[in-house]
Short mmCIF file of C-alpha atoms in Angstrom, two decimals:
data_model
loop_
_atom_site.label_atom_id
_atom_site.label_comp_id
_atom_site.label_asym_id
_atom_site.label_seq_id
_atom_site.Cartn_x
_atom_site.Cartn_y
_atom_site.Cartn_z
CA MET A 11 -52.57 30.42 51.48
CA ASN A 12 -52.24 29.83 55.49
CA SER A 13 -53.41 26.46 54.74
CA LEU A 14 -50.68 26.10 52.30
CA ILE A 15 -48.51 27.13 54.74
CA SER A 16 -49.47 24.85 57.91
CA LYS A 17 -49.82 21.47 55.98
CA GLY A 18 -45.71 22.03 54.99
CA THR A 19 -46.81 22.28 51.08
CA PRO A 20 -43.84 24.10 49.19
CA SER A 21 -43.09 27.60 50.28
CA LEU A 22 -45.27 30.45 49.83
CA HIS A 23 -42.65 32.14 47.52
CA LYS A 24 -43.03 28.96 44.93
CA ALA A 25 -46.65 28.85 45.24
CA VAL A 26 -47.25 32.21 43.51
CA MET A 27 -45.72 34.31 41.21
CA LYS A 28 -42.11 34.89 40.97
CA HIS A 29 -42.58 38.98 41.22
CA ARG A 30 -45.81 37.85 44.22
CA TYR A 31 -46.64 41.96 44.47
CA GLY A 32 -46.23 42.35 39.84
CA LYS A 33 -43.09 44.91 39.90
CA ASP A 34 -38.84 43.66 40.33
CA PRO A 35 -38.32 44.58 43.66
CA ILE A 36 -34.73 45.02 42.38
CA PHE A 37 -35.63 48.22 40.39
CA TYR A 38 -37.31 50.30 43.48
CA PRO A 39 -33.61 51.92 45.13
CA LEU A 40 -33.36 53.12 41.35
CA GLN A 41 -36.77 54.92 41.18
CA ALA A 42 -36.95 56.15 44.78
CA LEU A 43 -33.82 58.61 43.48
CA SER A 44 -36.13 60.04 40.79
CA TYR A 45 -38.81 60.17 43.37
CA ALA A 46 -37.17 61.78 45.54
CA LEU A 47 -35.96 64.00 42.68
CA SER A 48 -39.25 64.94 41.89
CA HIS A 49 -41.09 64.99 44.76
CA ARG A 50 -39.60 68.92 46.61
CA GLU A 51 -40.71 67.34 50.70
CA LEU A 52 -38.12 63.98 49.71
CA PHE A 53 -36.02 65.91 47.81
CA TRP A 54 -35.06 68.49 50.52
CA THR A 55 -35.00 65.74 53.52
CA VAL A 56 -32.23 63.80 51.31
CA LEU A 57 -30.39 66.81 50.50
CA LYS A 58 -30.41 67.94 54.88
CA VAL A 59 -29.36 64.95 55.39
CA ALA A 60 -27.10 64.37 52.81
CA CYS A 61 -25.65 68.09 53.21
CA VAL A 62 -25.31 66.64 57.00
CA GLY A 63 -23.57 64.06 56.36
CA ILE A 64 -21.19 64.61 54.28
CA THR A 65 -19.35 67.79 56.26
CA VAL A 66 -18.99 65.18 59.79
CA SER A 67 -17.62 62.65 57.19
CA ILE A 68 -15.11 64.94 55.52
CA ILE A 69 -13.95 66.24 59.38
CA ILE A 70 -13.89 62.87 60.01
CA LEU A 71 -11.71 62.12 57.72
CA VAL A 72 -9.36 64.49 57.71
CA ILE A 73 -8.88 64.09 61.31
CA LEU A 74 -8.04 59.97 60.63
CA LEU A 75 -6.04 60.56 57.81
CA LEU A 76 -4.02 62.86 59.68
CA THR A 77 -3.42 61.38 63.27
CA ALA A 78 -4.13 57.64 62.75
CA LEU A 79 -3.14 56.80 58.41
CA GLN A 80 1.50 56.92 59.29
CA PRO A 81 0.54 54.67 62.81
CA GLN A 82 -1.33 51.75 61.00
CA ALA A 83 1.13 51.77 58.16
CA GLN A 84 4.23 51.56 60.39
CA ALA A 85 1.64 49.09 61.57
CA ILE A 86 1.45 46.69 58.98
CA SER A 87 5.25 47.44 57.73
CA SER A 88 7.55 49.04 59.72
CA ASN A 89 9.11 50.07 55.90
CA LEU A 90 6.48 52.22 55.54
CA GLU A 91 6.32 50.07 51.82
CA TRP A 92 3.65 51.69 49.38
CA TRP A 93 1.43 48.31 50.02
CA ALA A 94 1.18 49.47 52.97
CA TRP A 95 0.09 53.19 52.69
CA LEU A 96 -2.43 51.43 50.32
CA ILE A 97 -3.74 49.32 53.40
CA ALA A 98 -3.84 51.93 55.90
CA VAL A 99 -5.83 54.31 53.25
CA PHE A 100 -8.72 52.08 52.77
CA LEU A 101 -8.35 51.15 56.50
CA VAL A 102 -9.46 54.92 57.81
CA LEU A 103 -11.19 55.13 54.81
CA PHE A 104 -13.69 52.55 56.13
CA GLU A 105 -13.03 53.48 60.03
CA ALA A 106 -14.62 57.31 58.99
CA GLY A 107 -17.53 55.38 57.55
CA ILE A 108 -18.02 53.58 60.88
CA ILE A 109 -18.03 56.66 62.91
CA SER A 110 -19.52 58.92 60.54
CA VAL A 111 -22.39 56.05 60.35
CA LEU A 112 -23.12 55.84 64.47
CA LEU A 113 -22.96 59.70 64.69
CA MET A 114 -25.31 60.29 61.83
CA SER A 115 -28.05 57.43 62.75
CA VAL A 116 -30.21 59.67 65.09
CA SER A 117 -30.86 62.07 62.20
CA GLN A 118 -31.05 59.33 59.89
CA SER A 119 -33.20 57.32 61.08
CA LYS A 120 -35.60 60.04 62.23
CA ALA A 121 -34.94 61.20 58.17
CA GLN A 122 -36.14 57.29 57.32
CA THR A 123 -39.33 57.30 58.62
CA LYS A 124 -39.88 61.02 57.72
CA VAL A 125 -39.60 60.18 54.37
CA PHE A 126 -41.40 56.64 54.38
CA THR A 127 -44.31 57.92 55.75
CA ALA A 128 -44.06 61.20 53.56
CA THR A 129 -44.39 58.48 50.44
CA MET A 130 -47.13 56.32 51.53
CA LYS A 131 -48.65 59.48 52.29
CA LEU A 132 -48.43 60.64 48.69
CA GLU A 133 -49.50 57.30 47.15
CA GLY A 134 -52.18 57.82 48.70
CA VAL A 135 -51.88 54.67 50.47
CA TRP A 136 -50.89 55.60 54.52
CA ARG A 137 -53.89 54.67 56.92
CA GLU A 138 -54.75 56.31 59.87
CA ASP A 139 -54.70 52.47 61.73
CA MET A 140 -50.66 53.01 60.70
CA ILE A 141 -48.23 53.62 62.97
CA GLU A 142 -44.88 55.03 62.46
CA GLN A 143 -41.67 52.71 63.34
CA SER A 144 -40.27 53.72 66.67
CA MET A 145 -36.32 55.16 66.88
CA ALA A 146 -35.96 53.10 69.21
CA LYS A 147 -36.98 49.89 67.41
CA ASP A 148 -34.95 50.95 63.97
CA LEU A 149 -31.44 52.45 66.22
CA ASN A 150 -31.49 48.91 68.38
CA PRO A 151 -27.58 47.53 67.26
CA MET A 152 -29.13 43.71 66.88
CA LYS A 153 -30.13 43.83 63.78
CA LYS A 154 -31.23 41.10 62.13
CA ALA A 155 -28.18 38.57 61.19
CA PHE A 156 -26.37 40.64 63.42
CA ILE A 157 -23.50 38.60 64.00
CA VAL A 158 -23.04 38.08 60.33
CA ARG A 159 -23.36 41.46 59.29
CA ILE A 160 -20.56 42.03 61.41
CA LEU A 161 -18.70 39.54 60.08
CA THR A 162 -19.16 40.36 56.45
CA LEU A 163 -18.86 43.75 56.80
CA PRO A 164 -14.67 44.50 56.52
CA LEU A 165 -15.76 43.09 52.85
CA GLN A 166 -16.92 46.69 52.50
CA ILE A 167 -13.32 47.38 52.25
CA ILE A 168 -13.09 46.85 48.78
CA PRO A 169 -14.25 48.62 46.42
CA PHE A 170 -17.46 48.10 44.55
CA ILE A 171 -16.79 44.56 45.00
CA GLY A 172 -16.42 44.05 48.19
CA GLY A 173 -19.64 45.67 48.67
CA ALA A 174 -21.81 43.46 46.32
CA MET A 175 -19.79 40.52 47.93
CA TYR A 176 -21.35 42.33 51.36
CA SER A 177 -24.59 43.15 49.67
CA ALA A 178 -25.31 39.15 48.30
CA ILE A 179 -24.44 37.57 51.48
CA ASN A 180 -26.58 39.83 53.80
CA ALA A 181 -29.69 40.50 50.55
CA THR A 182 -32.91 39.14 52.66
CA PHE A 183 -32.12 41.02 56.20
CA ILE A 184 -30.62 44.25 54.65
CA GLY A 185 -34.45 43.97 52.52
CA TRP A 186 -36.17 42.72 56.24
CA ASP A 187 -34.25 46.06 57.90
CA HIS A 188 -35.50 48.44 55.17
CA MET A 189 -39.47 46.63 54.74
CA ASP A 190 -39.44 46.06 59.13
CA ARG A 191 -41.05 49.56 58.74
CA TYR A 192 -44.47 48.81 56.22
CA PHE A 193 -44.32 45.00 58.86
CA ASP A 194 -44.58 48.11 61.96
CA ALA A 195 -46.75 50.23 60.09
CA ILE A 196 -49.22 47.71 59.87
CA GLN A 197 -48.61 45.46 62.74
CA LEU A 198 -47.50 42.38 61.72
CA SER A 199 -46.53 39.71 63.98
CA PRO A 200 -42.36 39.05 63.41
CA LYS A 201 -44.14 35.36 63.10
CA LEU A 202 -45.75 36.42 59.75
CA GLN A 203 -43.26 38.74 58.75
CA ARG A 204 -40.97 35.51 58.62
CA VAL A 205 -43.36 34.10 57.13
CA GLU A 206 -44.04 35.84 54.97
CA ILE A 207 -40.21 36.53 54.15
CA PHE A 208 -38.81 32.66 54.39
CA GLY A 209 -42.89 30.96 53.55
CA HIS A 210 -42.50 29.49 56.58
CA GLU A 211 -42.19 29.91 60.01
CA LEU A 212 -37.96 30.30 60.67
CA SER A 213 -35.99 31.72 63.72
CA ASP A 214 -33.12 33.84 62.38
CA CYS A 215 -29.89 31.46 63.78
CA ARG A 216 -32.32 28.58 61.18
CA ALA A 217 -32.48 30.50 58.75
CA LEU A 218 -28.91 32.03 59.10
CA CYS A 219 -28.28 28.53 57.65
CA ASN A 220 -31.32 27.78 55.18
CA PRO A 221 -29.74 27.78 51.52
CA ALA A 222 -33.26 30.10 50.57
CA THR A 223 -32.06 32.64 52.53
CA TYR A 224 -29.52 33.57 50.12
CA ASP A 225 -31.30 33.00 47.23
CA LEU A 226 -31.60 35.99 45.50
CA ASP A 227 -35.13 34.69 43.47
CA ASN A 228 -36.74 35.69 46.74
CA ASP A 229 -38.40 38.97 46.22
CA ILE A 230 -37.00 40.63 49.58
CA ALA A 231 -33.70 38.96 49.17
CA ARG A 232 -33.78 41.27 45.88
CA PHE A 233 -34.74 44.55 47.12
CA GLY A 234 -32.07 44.18 50.00
CA PHE A 235 -29.28 43.41 47.68
CA PHE A 236 -29.85 46.73 45.62
CA CYS A 237 -30.19 48.52 48.76
CA GLY A 238 -26.94 46.78 49.97
CA ILE A 239 -25.68 47.99 46.71
CA VAL A 240 -26.85 51.58 46.84
CA GLU A 241 -24.96 51.85 50.84
CA SER A 242 -22.18 50.28 49.58
CA ALA A 243 -21.40 53.04 47.01
CA PRO A 244 -18.42 54.83 47.73
CA ILE A 245 -18.31 58.60 49.49
CA ILE A 246 -22.00 59.27 49.54
CA GLY A 247 -23.19 55.56 50.06
CA PHE A 248 -23.48 55.58 53.65
CA VAL A 249 -24.95 59.15 53.89
CA LEU A 250 -27.42 58.73 50.69
CA GLY A 251 -28.38 54.92 50.84
CA PRO A 252 -30.23 54.84 53.96
CA VAL A 253 -32.50 57.56 53.46
CA THR A 254 -33.13 56.82 49.88
CA ASN A 255 -33.78 53.48 50.64
CA ALA A 256 -36.32 53.78 52.95
CA ILE A 257 -38.07 56.02 50.18
CA ALA A 258 -38.02 52.53 47.90
CA ALA A 259 -39.79 50.64 50.72
CA ALA A 260 -42.78 52.88 50.69
CA LEU A 261 -42.91 52.36 47.23
CA PHE A 262 -42.29 48.77 47.68
CA ALA A 263 -45.28 49.28 50.08
CA CYS A 264 -47.19 50.57 48.46
CA ASP A 265 -47.08 48.32 45.43
CA ILE A 266 -47.87 45.34 48.05
CA GLU A 267 -51.11 47.52 49.34
CA HIS A 268 -52.23 47.78 45.76
CA SER A 269 -52.02 44.60 45.83
CA GLY A 270 -54.12 43.37 47.86
CA GLY A 271 -51.82 43.85 51.02
CA LEU A 272 -49.31 40.56 52.13
CA LEU A 273 -49.82 37.25 51.19
CA CYS A 274 -48.93 35.93 54.64
CA LEU A 275 -52.04 37.69 55.57
#
């Protein structure tokens, strides 16, 4: 397989079956929800994160509604037209979500690592030579395609449609971020990560301009798209989504291991 890549033949994605590891990755985020419900250890971890997250979110939302709603509506329209109030409500919800995510980032990161490792152990795939992703790596603000994700983040203000648009644009990089736990577990080099995802080595900048990056036939993109949809769900998506998507990434990783490992190796 490496010889195919080095000789510049068609990309890795086109050289193998449509879904390289057997199952359509778009279903893993949904499978993760039922998997968490059927395993007590995972369920309680998800429930604790959800309770803390919802409590924090409600407190922040109430504070912003009391202190920031009217000033923002007035800034939009000095006459406080009804549409100004509507836009202000969306802005407050967006701001509450951002603040909540920042405040919950440490607890969510710990929970994600815990459920990812636990899922792989439950499936009998975790090996002694595997390592858990460090919190410093997980909380690194300079995520894959950071600039694009920041520029497209305001799309999340638009319920449902905005989340779908954001997920479609950032699908490959969302999927990469979630599968990064597996790549770190098997100590996959950054070069081979790019080969696995894009079919050949691409820098992040070149990947942004590559049409294949936005092709939802790419397995990592398909996975990332639905992970993004889950995390964009109103109210609970940004609270539960990151944790259940860590379970989804583990289930994806288990199928990769069962199929013999990554094709880039």
